[in-house]
Short mmCIF file of C-alpha atoms in Angstrom, two decimals:
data_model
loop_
_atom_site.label_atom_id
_atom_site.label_comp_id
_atom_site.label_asym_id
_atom_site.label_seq_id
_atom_site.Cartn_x
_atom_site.Cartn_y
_atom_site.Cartn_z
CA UNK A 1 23.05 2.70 -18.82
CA UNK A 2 20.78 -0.19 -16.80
CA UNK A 3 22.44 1.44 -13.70
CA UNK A 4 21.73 5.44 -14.53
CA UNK A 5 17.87 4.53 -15.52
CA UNK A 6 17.79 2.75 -11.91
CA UNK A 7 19.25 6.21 -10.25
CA UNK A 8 16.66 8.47 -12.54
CA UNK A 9 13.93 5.96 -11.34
CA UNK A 10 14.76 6.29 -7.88
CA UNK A 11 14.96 10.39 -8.26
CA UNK A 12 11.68 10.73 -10.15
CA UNK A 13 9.50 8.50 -7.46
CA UNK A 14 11.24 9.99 -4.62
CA UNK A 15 9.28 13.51 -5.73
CA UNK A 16 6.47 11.76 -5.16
CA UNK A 17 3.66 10.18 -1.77
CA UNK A 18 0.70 8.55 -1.56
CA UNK A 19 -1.23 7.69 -4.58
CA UNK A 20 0.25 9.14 -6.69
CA UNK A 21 3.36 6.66 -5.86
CA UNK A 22 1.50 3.90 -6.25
CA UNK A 23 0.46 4.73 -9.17
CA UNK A 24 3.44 5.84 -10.93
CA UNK A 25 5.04 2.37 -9.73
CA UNK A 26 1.58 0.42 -11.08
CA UNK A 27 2.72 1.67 -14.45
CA UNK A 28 5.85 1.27 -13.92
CA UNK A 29 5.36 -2.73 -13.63
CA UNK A 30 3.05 -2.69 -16.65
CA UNK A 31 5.40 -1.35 -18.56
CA UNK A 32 8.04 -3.58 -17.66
CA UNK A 33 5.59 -6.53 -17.74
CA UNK A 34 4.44 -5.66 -21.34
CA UNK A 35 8.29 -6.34 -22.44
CA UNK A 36 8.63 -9.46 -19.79
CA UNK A 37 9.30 -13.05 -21.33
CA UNK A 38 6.73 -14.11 -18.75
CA UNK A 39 3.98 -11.49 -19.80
CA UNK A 40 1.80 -14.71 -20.15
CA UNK A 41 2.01 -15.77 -16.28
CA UNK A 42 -0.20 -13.08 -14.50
CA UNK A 43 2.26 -13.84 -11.01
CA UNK A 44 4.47 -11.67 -13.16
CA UNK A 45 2.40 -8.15 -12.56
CA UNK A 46 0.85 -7.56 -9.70
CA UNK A 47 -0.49 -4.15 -9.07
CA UNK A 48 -1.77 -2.26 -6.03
CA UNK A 49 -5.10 -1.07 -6.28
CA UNK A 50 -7.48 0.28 -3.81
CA UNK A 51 -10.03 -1.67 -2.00
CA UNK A 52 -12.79 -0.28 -3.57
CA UNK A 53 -12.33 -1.49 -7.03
CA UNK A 54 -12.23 -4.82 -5.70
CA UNK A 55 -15.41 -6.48 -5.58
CA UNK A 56 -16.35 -10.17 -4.22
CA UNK A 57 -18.11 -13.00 -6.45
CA UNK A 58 -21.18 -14.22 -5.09
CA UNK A 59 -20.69 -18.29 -5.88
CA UNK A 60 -17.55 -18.49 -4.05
CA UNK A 61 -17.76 -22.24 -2.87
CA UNK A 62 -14.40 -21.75 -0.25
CA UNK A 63 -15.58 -21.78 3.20
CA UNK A 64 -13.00 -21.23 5.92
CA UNK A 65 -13.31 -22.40 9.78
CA UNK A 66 -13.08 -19.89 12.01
CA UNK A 67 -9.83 -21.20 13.30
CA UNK A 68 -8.42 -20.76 9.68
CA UNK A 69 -9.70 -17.47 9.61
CA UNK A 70 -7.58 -16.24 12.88
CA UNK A 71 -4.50 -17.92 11.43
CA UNK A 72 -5.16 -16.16 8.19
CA UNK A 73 -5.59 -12.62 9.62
CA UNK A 74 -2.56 -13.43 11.76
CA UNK A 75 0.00 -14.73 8.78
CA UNK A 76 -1.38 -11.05 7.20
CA UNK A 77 -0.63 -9.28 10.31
CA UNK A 78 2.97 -10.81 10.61
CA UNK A 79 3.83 -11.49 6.86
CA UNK A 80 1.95 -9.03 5.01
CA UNK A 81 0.66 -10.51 1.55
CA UNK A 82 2.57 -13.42 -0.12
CA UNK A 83 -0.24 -14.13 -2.67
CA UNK A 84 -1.99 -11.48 -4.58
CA UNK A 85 -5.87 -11.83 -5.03
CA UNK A 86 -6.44 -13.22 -8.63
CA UNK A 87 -9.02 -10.96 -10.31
CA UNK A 88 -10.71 -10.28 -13.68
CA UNK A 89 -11.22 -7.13 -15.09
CA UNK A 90 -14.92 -6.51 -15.08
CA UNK A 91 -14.88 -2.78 -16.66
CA UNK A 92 -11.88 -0.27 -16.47
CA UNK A 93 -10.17 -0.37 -13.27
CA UNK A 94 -13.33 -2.78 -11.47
CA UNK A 95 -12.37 -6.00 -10.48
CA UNK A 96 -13.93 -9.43 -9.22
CA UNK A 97 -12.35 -11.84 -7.04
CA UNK A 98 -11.08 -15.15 -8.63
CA UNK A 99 -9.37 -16.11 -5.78
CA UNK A 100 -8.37 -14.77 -2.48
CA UNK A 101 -11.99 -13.75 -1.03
CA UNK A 102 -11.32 -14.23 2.10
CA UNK A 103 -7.95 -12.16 2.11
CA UNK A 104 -10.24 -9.20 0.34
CA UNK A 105 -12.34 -9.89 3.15
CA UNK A 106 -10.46 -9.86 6.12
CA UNK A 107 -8.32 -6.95 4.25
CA UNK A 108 -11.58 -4.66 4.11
CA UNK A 109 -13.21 -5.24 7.07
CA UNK A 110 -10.43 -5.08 10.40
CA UNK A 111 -8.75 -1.94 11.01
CA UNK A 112 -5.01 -2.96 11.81
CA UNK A 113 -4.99 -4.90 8.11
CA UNK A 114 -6.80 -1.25 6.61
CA UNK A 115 -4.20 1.02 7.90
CA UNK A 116 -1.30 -1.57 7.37
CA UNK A 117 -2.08 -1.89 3.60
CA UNK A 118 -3.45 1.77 3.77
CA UNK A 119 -6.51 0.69 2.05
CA UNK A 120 -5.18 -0.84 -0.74
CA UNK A 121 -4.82 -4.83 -2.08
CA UNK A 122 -2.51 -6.48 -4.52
CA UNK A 123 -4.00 -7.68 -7.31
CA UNK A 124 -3.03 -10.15 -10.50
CA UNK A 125 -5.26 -10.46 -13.32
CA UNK A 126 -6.11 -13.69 -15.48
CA UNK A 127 -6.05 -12.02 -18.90
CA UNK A 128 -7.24 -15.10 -21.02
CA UNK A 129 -10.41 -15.12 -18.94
CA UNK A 130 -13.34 -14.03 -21.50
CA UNK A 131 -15.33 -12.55 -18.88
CA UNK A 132 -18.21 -14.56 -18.80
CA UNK A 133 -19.97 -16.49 -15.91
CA UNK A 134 -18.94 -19.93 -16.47
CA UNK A 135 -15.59 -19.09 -17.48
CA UNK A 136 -15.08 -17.23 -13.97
CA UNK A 137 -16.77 -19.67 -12.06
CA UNK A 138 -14.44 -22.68 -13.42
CA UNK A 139 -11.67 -20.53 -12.93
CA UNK A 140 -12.47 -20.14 -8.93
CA UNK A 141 -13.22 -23.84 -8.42
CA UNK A 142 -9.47 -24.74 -9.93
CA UNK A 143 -7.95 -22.38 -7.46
CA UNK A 144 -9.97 -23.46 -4.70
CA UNK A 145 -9.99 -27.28 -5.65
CA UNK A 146 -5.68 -27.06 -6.30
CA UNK A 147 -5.41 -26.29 -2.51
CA UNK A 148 -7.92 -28.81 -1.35
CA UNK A 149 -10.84 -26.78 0.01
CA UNK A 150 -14.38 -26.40 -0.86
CA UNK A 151 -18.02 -27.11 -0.24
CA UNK A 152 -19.75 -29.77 -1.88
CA UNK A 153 -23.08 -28.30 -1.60
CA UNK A 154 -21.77 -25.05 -3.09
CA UNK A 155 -19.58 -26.79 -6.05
CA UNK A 156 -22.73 -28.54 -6.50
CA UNK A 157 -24.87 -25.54 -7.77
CA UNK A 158 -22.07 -24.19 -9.57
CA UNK A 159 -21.91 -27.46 -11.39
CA UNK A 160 -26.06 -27.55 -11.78
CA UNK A 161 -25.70 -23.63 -13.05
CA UNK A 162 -22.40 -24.60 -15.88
CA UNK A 163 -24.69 -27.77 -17.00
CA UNK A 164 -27.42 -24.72 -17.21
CA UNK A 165 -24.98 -22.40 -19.04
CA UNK A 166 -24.64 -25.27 -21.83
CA UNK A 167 -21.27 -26.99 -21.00
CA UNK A 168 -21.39 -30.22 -21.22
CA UNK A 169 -20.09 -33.23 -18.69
CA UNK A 170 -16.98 -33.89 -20.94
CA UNK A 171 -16.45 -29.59 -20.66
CA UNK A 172 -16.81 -29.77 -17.17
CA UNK A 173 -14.72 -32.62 -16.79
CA UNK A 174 -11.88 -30.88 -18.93
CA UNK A 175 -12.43 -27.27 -17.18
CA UNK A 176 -12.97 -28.17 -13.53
CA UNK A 177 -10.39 -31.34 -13.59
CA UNK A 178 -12.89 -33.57 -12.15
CA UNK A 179 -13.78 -37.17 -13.88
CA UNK A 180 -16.98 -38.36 -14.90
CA UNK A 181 -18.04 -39.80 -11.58
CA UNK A 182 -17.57 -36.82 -9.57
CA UNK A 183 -19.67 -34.30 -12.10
CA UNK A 184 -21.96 -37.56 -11.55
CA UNK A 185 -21.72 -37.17 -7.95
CA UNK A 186 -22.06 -33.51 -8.14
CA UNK A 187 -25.51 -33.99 -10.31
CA UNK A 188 -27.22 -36.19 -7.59
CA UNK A 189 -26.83 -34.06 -4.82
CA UNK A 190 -28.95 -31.43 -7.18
CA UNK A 191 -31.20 -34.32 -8.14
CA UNK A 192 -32.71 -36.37 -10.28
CA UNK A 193 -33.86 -34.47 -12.57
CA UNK A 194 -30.85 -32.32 -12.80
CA UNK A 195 -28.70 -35.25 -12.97
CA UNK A 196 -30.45 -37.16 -16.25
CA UNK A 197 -31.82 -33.86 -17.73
CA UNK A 198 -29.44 -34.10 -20.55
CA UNK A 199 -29.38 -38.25 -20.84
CA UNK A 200 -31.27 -40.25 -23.53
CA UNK A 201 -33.39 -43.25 -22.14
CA UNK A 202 -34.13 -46.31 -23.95
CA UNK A 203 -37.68 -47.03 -24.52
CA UNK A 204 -37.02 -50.67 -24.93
CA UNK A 205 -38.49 -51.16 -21.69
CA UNK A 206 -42.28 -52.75 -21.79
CA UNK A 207 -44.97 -53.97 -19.30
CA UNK A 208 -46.53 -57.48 -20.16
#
């Protein structure tokens, strides 16, 4: 039975090319991910999609050296992709980066990558993301802070705009797997007045 629904697979995508390929085998994988004992883990669907429906944050805090970036565009010139780009779902079929910017990047913008992956990118989506601003931004500094890269400065804001947003230090703490002192740390480089705008003083203090 497993065997003859393998062989009818085979037949059926065989009648098709292009797009509509990918496609059929996109639903495919969502169909056999929807019955998966790992449907929790998104590593367990990852779907092509075309570049277009991929779309960059704009508080990415990753910053690559340019000699990082060559060795980058040469593992996906020699390897191909061996980690999807982590995305939410924004609206139907629109997506924003996670994590894996600078693969969408290099992806969209040199030619030998375009025609290799014939415009398209494979994607895995966090489904128990809510969507909303802090939630993605914590969700980008875990991936970037798990493999040890990031700018300070650019952490920083993200910290200053999530303190904004109404999490508190013990949320942040939680979210971003930092401790106290570095959400500290993070608060002075914003400032002062950023850093104590949520603190109680003591007014015990007098001049004689």
């Amino acid at each position: 039975m497993r065997q003859k629904l393998i062989n009818q697979l085979h037949d059926y995508l065989q009648t098709l090319s292009g797009d509509d390929k990918i496609e059929a085998i996109n639903q495919f994988r969502l169909a056999l991910h929807d019955e998966s004992p790992f449907r929790d883990q998104p590593i367990d669907c990852v779907l092509w999609v075309k570049e277009k429906q991929v779309s960059p944050n704009d508080y990415n805090p990753n910053n690559m050296a340019p000699q990082e970036k060559r060795l980058l565009t040469k593992s996906l010139e020699a390897d191909g992709f061996t980690q999807p780009i982590v995305v939410i779902e924004k609206k139907a079929c629109s997506y924003e980066i996670v994590d894996g910017f600078h693969r969408h990047q290099l992806s969209h913008s040199k030619a030998t990558l375009k025609k290799r992956f014939q415009g398209y990118l494979p994607i895995t989506q966090l489904e128990n993301n809510d969507g909303s601003l802090s939630s993605r931004m914590a969700a980008t500094i875990r991936h970037n802070r798990a493999r040890g890269r990031h700018q300070i400065g650019a952490i920083s804001d993200i910290v200053r705009e999530l303190s904004h947003l109404g999490w508190s230090d013990e949320k942040m703490s939680q979210e971003l797997g930092m401790d106290a002192d570095e959400i500290l740390r993070l608060k002075q480089i914003n400032g002062l007045c950023e850093m104590f705008g949520n603190r109680q003083f003591s007014q015990a203090w007098t001049v004689k």
